[in-house]
């Protein structure tokens, strides 16, 4: 109880990141129930929100909550970062906020027209422009967290986590290209959860406090 009472307002911002990830996870696991014949191993998560997908309505209802939490967390985390951490880590957090908005707005405005890839202009924007922007921002963000974390000894754990997530992102991205037919969905999930999972981690760091987490880890 004493620990909870000691939390400052900006620490509570972190719970938005935790709730955003949990509700997104629910959307990924629950929405396929409204999509008969959906193959999570072979089909992309974006298929669940395609304009013609039977699961689109359910997906949008759940992801509305996830997006609201995620976008709120992205902005509030920028406030948390003020006068904290080093410049590189702060830049990484600001880029995280930009990434969150690009991801949410981009995929909301340009969903797939049909499951798979129908080749329309909207599909081209979804697959090649929005996805490329999200991938580029994610890689840059992780690199900044890695550099900023290792630059200051007290923030090395966040750097290690960012490095693990970056490896998952790269493995998943490459896997979608080289994986045997029928495993593209699995590779995409490795890629997406490596990126989305970092918002959960960052939320916990904000809620508990960067210095408190690092201090406890350094004592072990």
Tab-separated table of C-alpha atoms in Angstrom:
chain	number	residue	atom	x	y	z
A	1	UNK	CA	0.000	0.000	0.000
A	2	UNK	CA	2.835	2.384	0.846
A	3	UNK	CA	4.401	1.679	-2.559
A	4	UNK	CA	1.149	2.509	-4.366
A	5	UNK	CA	0.663	5.712	-2.387
A	6	UNK	CA	4.193	6.816	-3.247
A	7	UNK	CA	3.453	6.794	-6.976
A	8	UNK	CA	3.466	10.240	-8.559
A	9	UNK	CA	0.859	11.217	-11.165
A	10	UNK	CA	3.299	10.739	-14.049
A	11	UNK	CA	4.061	7.200	-12.864
A	12	UNK	CA	0.403	6.261	-13.269
A	13	UNK	CA	0.692	7.198	-16.957
A	14	UNK	CA	2.495	3.893	-17.431
A	15	UNK	CA	-0.688	1.916	-16.842
A	16	UNK	CA	-2.047	3.214	-20.145
A	17	UNK	CA	0.794	1.392	-21.893
A	18	UNK	CA	0.061	-1.810	-19.982
A	19	UNK	CA	-3.687	-1.650	-20.689
A	20	UNK	CA	-3.076	-0.796	-24.339
A	21	UNK	CA	-0.966	-3.909	-24.863
A	22	UNK	CA	-3.354	-6.197	-22.957
A	23	UNK	CA	-6.395	-5.052	-24.956
A	24	UNK	CA	-4.469	-5.404	-28.236
A	25	UNK	CA	-3.547	-8.933	-27.203
A	26	UNK	CA	-7.220	-9.645	-26.510
A	27	UNK	CA	-8.130	-8.369	-29.981
A	28	UNK	CA	-5.583	-10.685	-31.613
A	29	UNK	CA	-6.828	-13.757	-29.732
A	30	UNK	CA	-10.583	-13.057	-29.611
A	31	UNK	CA	-11.259	-11.616	-33.088
A	32	UNK	CA	-10.471	-14.878	-34.973
A	33	UNK	CA	-13.574	-16.403	-33.335
A	34	UNK	CA	-15.645	-14.121	-35.558
A	35	UNK	CA	-13.666	-15.159	-38.649
A	36	UNK	CA	-14.550	-18.740	-39.700
A	37	UNK	CA	-11.558	-20.590	-41.117
A	38	UNK	CA	-8.999	-18.012	-40.022
A	39	UNK	CA	-5.495	-19.532	-39.920
A	40	UNK	CA	-3.320	-17.602	-37.487
A	41	UNK	CA	-0.188	-19.437	-38.613
A	42	UNK	CA	-0.589	-18.382	-42.218
A	43	UNK	CA	-2.701	-15.224	-42.166
A	44	UNK	CA	-1.691	-11.737	-41.092
A	45	UNK	CA	-3.233	-9.939	-38.153
A	46	UNK	CA	-4.324	-7.227	-40.600
A	47	UNK	CA	-6.666	-9.765	-42.211
A	48	UNK	CA	-8.834	-9.531	-39.088
A	49	UNK	CA	-9.518	-5.834	-39.736
A	50	UNK	CA	-9.848	-5.993	-43.537
A	51	UNK	CA	-12.932	-4.211	-44.884
A	52	UNK	CA	-14.445	-7.505	-46.046
A	53	UNK	CA	-13.464	-9.516	-42.959
A	54	UNK	CA	-16.342	-10.879	-40.824
A	55	UNK	CA	-14.276	-10.101	-37.721
A	56	UNK	CA	-13.783	-6.410	-38.559
A	57	UNK	CA	-16.573	-5.101	-36.297
A	58	UNK	CA	-15.358	-7.068	-33.279
A	59	UNK	CA	-11.752	-6.114	-33.993
A	60	UNK	CA	-12.572	-2.405	-34.211
A	61	UNK	CA	-14.517	-2.470	-30.942
A	62	UNK	CA	-11.631	-3.983	-28.990
A	63	UNK	CA	-8.852	-2.070	-30.730
A	64	UNK	CA	-10.665	1.229	-30.077
A	65	UNK	CA	-9.830	0.765	-26.395
A	66	UNK	CA	-6.288	-0.351	-27.188
A	67	UNK	CA	-5.683	2.623	-29.477
A	68	UNK	CA	-7.082	5.111	-26.965
A	69	UNK	CA	-4.788	3.751	-24.253
A	70	UNK	CA	-1.796	3.552	-26.582
A	71	UNK	CA	-2.099	7.080	-27.939
A	72	UNK	CA	-2.682	8.511	-24.465
A	73	UNK	CA	0.367	6.649	-23.171
A	74	UNK	CA	2.488	7.883	-26.082
A	75	UNK	CA	1.738	11.531	-25.302
A	76	UNK	CA	1.893	11.227	-21.520
A	77	UNK	CA	5.205	9.355	-21.666
A	78	UNK	CA	6.713	12.360	-23.447
A	79	UNK	CA	5.703	14.443	-20.428
A	80	UNK	CA	7.217	11.841	-18.108
A	81	UNK	CA	10.517	11.975	-20.018
A	82	UNK	CA	10.941	15.709	-19.500
A	83	UNK	CA	13.982	16.400	-17.313
A	84	UNK	CA	14.525	12.646	-16.876
A	85	UNK	CA	16.880	10.129	-18.485
A	86	UNK	CA	19.577	11.132	-20.957
A	87	UNK	CA	19.013	12.891	-24.279
A	88	UNK	CA	19.215	9.732	-26.378
A	89	UNK	CA	16.640	7.883	-24.272
A	90	UNK	CA	14.340	10.899	-24.330
A	91	UNK	CA	14.628	11.020	-28.108
A	92	UNK	CA	13.775	7.324	-28.204
A	93	UNK	CA	10.628	8.005	-26.156
A	94	UNK	CA	9.625	10.891	-28.429
A	95	UNK	CA	10.100	8.600	-31.434
A	96	UNK	CA	8.005	5.969	-29.660
A	97	UNK	CA	5.189	8.529	-29.472
A	98	UNK	CA	5.482	9.342	-33.176
A	99	UNK	CA	5.531	5.629	-33.993
A	100	UNK	CA	2.361	5.041	-31.971
A	101	UNK	CA	0.459	7.735	-33.837
A	102	UNK	CA	1.732	6.697	-37.280
A	103	UNK	CA	0.855	3.061	-36.556
A	104	UNK	CA	-2.654	3.787	-35.245
A	105	UNK	CA	-3.672	6.463	-37.754
A	106	UNK	CA	-2.002	4.783	-40.734
A	107	UNK	CA	-3.598	1.352	-40.300
A	108	UNK	CA	-6.966	2.873	-39.320
A	109	UNK	CA	-7.170	5.057	-42.423
A	110	UNK	CA	-5.790	2.400	-44.767
A	111	UNK	CA	-7.045	-1.063	-43.747
A	112	UNK	CA	-6.736	-3.926	-46.209
A	113	UNK	CA	-9.683	-4.077	-48.591
A	114	UNK	CA	-9.706	-7.874	-48.442
A	115	UNK	CA	-7.893	-10.555	-46.476
A	116	UNK	CA	-4.498	-11.105	-48.014
A	117	UNK	CA	-3.482	-8.582	-50.650
A	118	UNK	CA	-5.995	-7.484	-53.302
A	119	UNK	CA	-3.601	-5.028	-54.957
A	120	UNK	CA	-5.759	-1.897	-54.683
A	121	UNK	CA	-4.210	1.504	-54.016
A	122	UNK	CA	-5.385	1.261	-50.411
A	123	UNK	CA	-3.667	-2.112	-50.037
A	124	UNK	CA	-0.467	-0.670	-51.498
A	125	UNK	CA	-0.501	2.163	-48.954
A	126	UNK	CA	-1.221	-0.293	-46.114
A	127	UNK	CA	1.458	-2.836	-47.007
A	128	UNK	CA	4.244	-0.747	-48.487
A	129	UNK	CA	3.952	2.795	-47.145
A	130	UNK	CA	2.446	2.492	-43.652
A	131	UNK	CA	4.225	-0.776	-42.855
A	132	UNK	CA	7.571	0.569	-44.115
A	133	UNK	CA	7.167	3.745	-42.024
A	134	UNK	CA	6.280	1.726	-38.906
A	135	UNK	CA	9.199	-0.652	-39.463
A	136	UNK	CA	11.705	2.163	-40.022
A	137	UNK	CA	10.508	4.086	-36.960
A	138	UNK	CA	10.570	0.930	-34.815
A	139	UNK	CA	14.134	0.033	-35.771
A	140	UNK	CA	15.353	3.595	-35.184
A	141	UNK	CA	13.549	3.755	-31.838
A	142	UNK	CA	15.093	0.505	-30.603
A	143	UNK	CA	18.562	1.630	-31.676
A	144	UNK	CA	18.146	4.860	-29.701
A	145	UNK	CA	17.056	2.939	-26.594
A	146	UNK	CA	20.022	0.596	-26.973
A	147	UNK	CA	22.531	3.428	-27.369
A	148	UNK	CA	20.964	5.587	-24.665
A	149	UNK	CA	20.639	2.686	-22.244
A	150	UNK	CA	24.205	1.498	-22.562
A	151	UNK	CA	25.525	5.063	-22.543
A	152	UNK	CA	24.327	5.444	-18.947
A	153	UNK	CA	25.135	2.454	-16.756
A	154	UNK	CA	21.976	2.890	-14.692
A	155	UNK	CA	19.746	2.235	-17.725
A	156	UNK	CA	21.342	-0.873	-19.189
A	157	UNK	CA	18.355	-3.171	-18.587
A	158	UNK	CA	16.070	-1.163	-20.896
A	159	UNK	CA	18.841	-1.315	-23.517
A	160	UNK	CA	19.010	-5.100	-23.258
A	161	UNK	CA	15.226	-5.417	-23.591
A	162	UNK	CA	15.261	-3.066	-26.602
A	163	UNK	CA	17.993	-5.203	-28.206
A	164	UNK	CA	15.911	-8.367	-27.700
A	165	UNK	CA	12.849	-6.683	-29.202
A	166	UNK	CA	14.900	-5.422	-32.141
A	167	UNK	CA	16.146	-8.949	-32.837
A	168	UNK	CA	12.561	-10.242	-32.721
A	169	UNK	CA	11.452	-7.483	-35.081
A	170	UNK	CA	14.193	-8.303	-37.590
A	171	UNK	CA	13.685	-12.069	-37.342
A	172	UNK	CA	9.938	-11.704	-37.838
A	173	UNK	CA	10.341	-9.312	-40.777
A	174	UNK	CA	12.862	-11.515	-42.554
A	175	UNK	CA	10.783	-14.584	-41.689
A	176	UNK	CA	7.731	-13.182	-43.484
A	177	UNK	CA	9.800	-13.140	-46.673
A	178	UNK	CA	11.680	-16.447	-46.402
A	179	UNK	CA	9.341	-18.599	-44.285
A	180	UNK	CA	7.607	-21.511	-46.045
A	181	UNK	CA	4.072	-20.912	-47.266
A	182	UNK	CA	1.635	-21.142	-44.366
A	183	UNK	CA	3.931	-19.653	-41.717
A	184	UNK	CA	3.739	-15.965	-42.647
A	185	UNK	CA	1.234	-15.234	-39.892
A	186	UNK	CA	3.521	-16.722	-37.265
A	187	UNK	CA	6.464	-14.634	-38.458
A	188	UNK	CA	4.322	-11.504	-38.525
A	189	UNK	CA	3.275	-12.098	-34.923
A	190	UNK	CA	6.904	-12.391	-33.840
A	191	UNK	CA	7.531	-9.062	-35.545
A	192	UNK	CA	4.469	-7.268	-34.170
A	193	UNK	CA	4.637	-8.580	-30.617
A	194	UNK	CA	8.322	-7.623	-30.444
A	195	UNK	CA	7.280	-4.057	-31.176
A	196	UNK	CA	3.973	-3.962	-29.289
A	197	UNK	CA	5.479	-5.787	-26.318
A	198	UNK	CA	7.946	-2.962	-25.833
A	199	UNK	CA	5.042	-0.628	-25.024
A	200	UNK	CA	4.175	-2.992	-22.154
A	201	UNK	CA	7.765	-2.889	-20.926
A	202	UNK	CA	7.961	0.885	-21.243
A	203	UNK	CA	4.653	1.210	-19.404
A	204	UNK	CA	6.008	-0.815	-16.490
A	205	UNK	CA	9.211	1.239	-16.436
A	206	UNK	CA	7.197	4.454	-16.271
A	207	UNK	CA	4.813	3.131	-13.600
A	208	UNK	CA	7.523	1.693	-11.350
A	209	UNK	CA	10.113	4.330	-12.235
A	210	UNK	CA	13.255	3.940	-14.347
A	211	UNK	CA	15.600	4.700	-11.469
A	212	UNK	CA	13.823	2.374	-9.050
A	213	UNK	CA	13.905	-0.562	-11.488
A	214	UNK	CA	17.524	-0.037	-12.399
A	215	UNK	CA	18.463	0.460	-8.749
A	216	UNK	CA	16.872	-2.826	-7.718
A	217	UNK	CA	18.496	-4.704	-10.603
A	218	UNK	CA	21.943	-3.310	-9.814
A	219	UNK	CA	21.692	-4.565	-6.235
A	220	UNK	CA	21.218	-8.194	-7.356
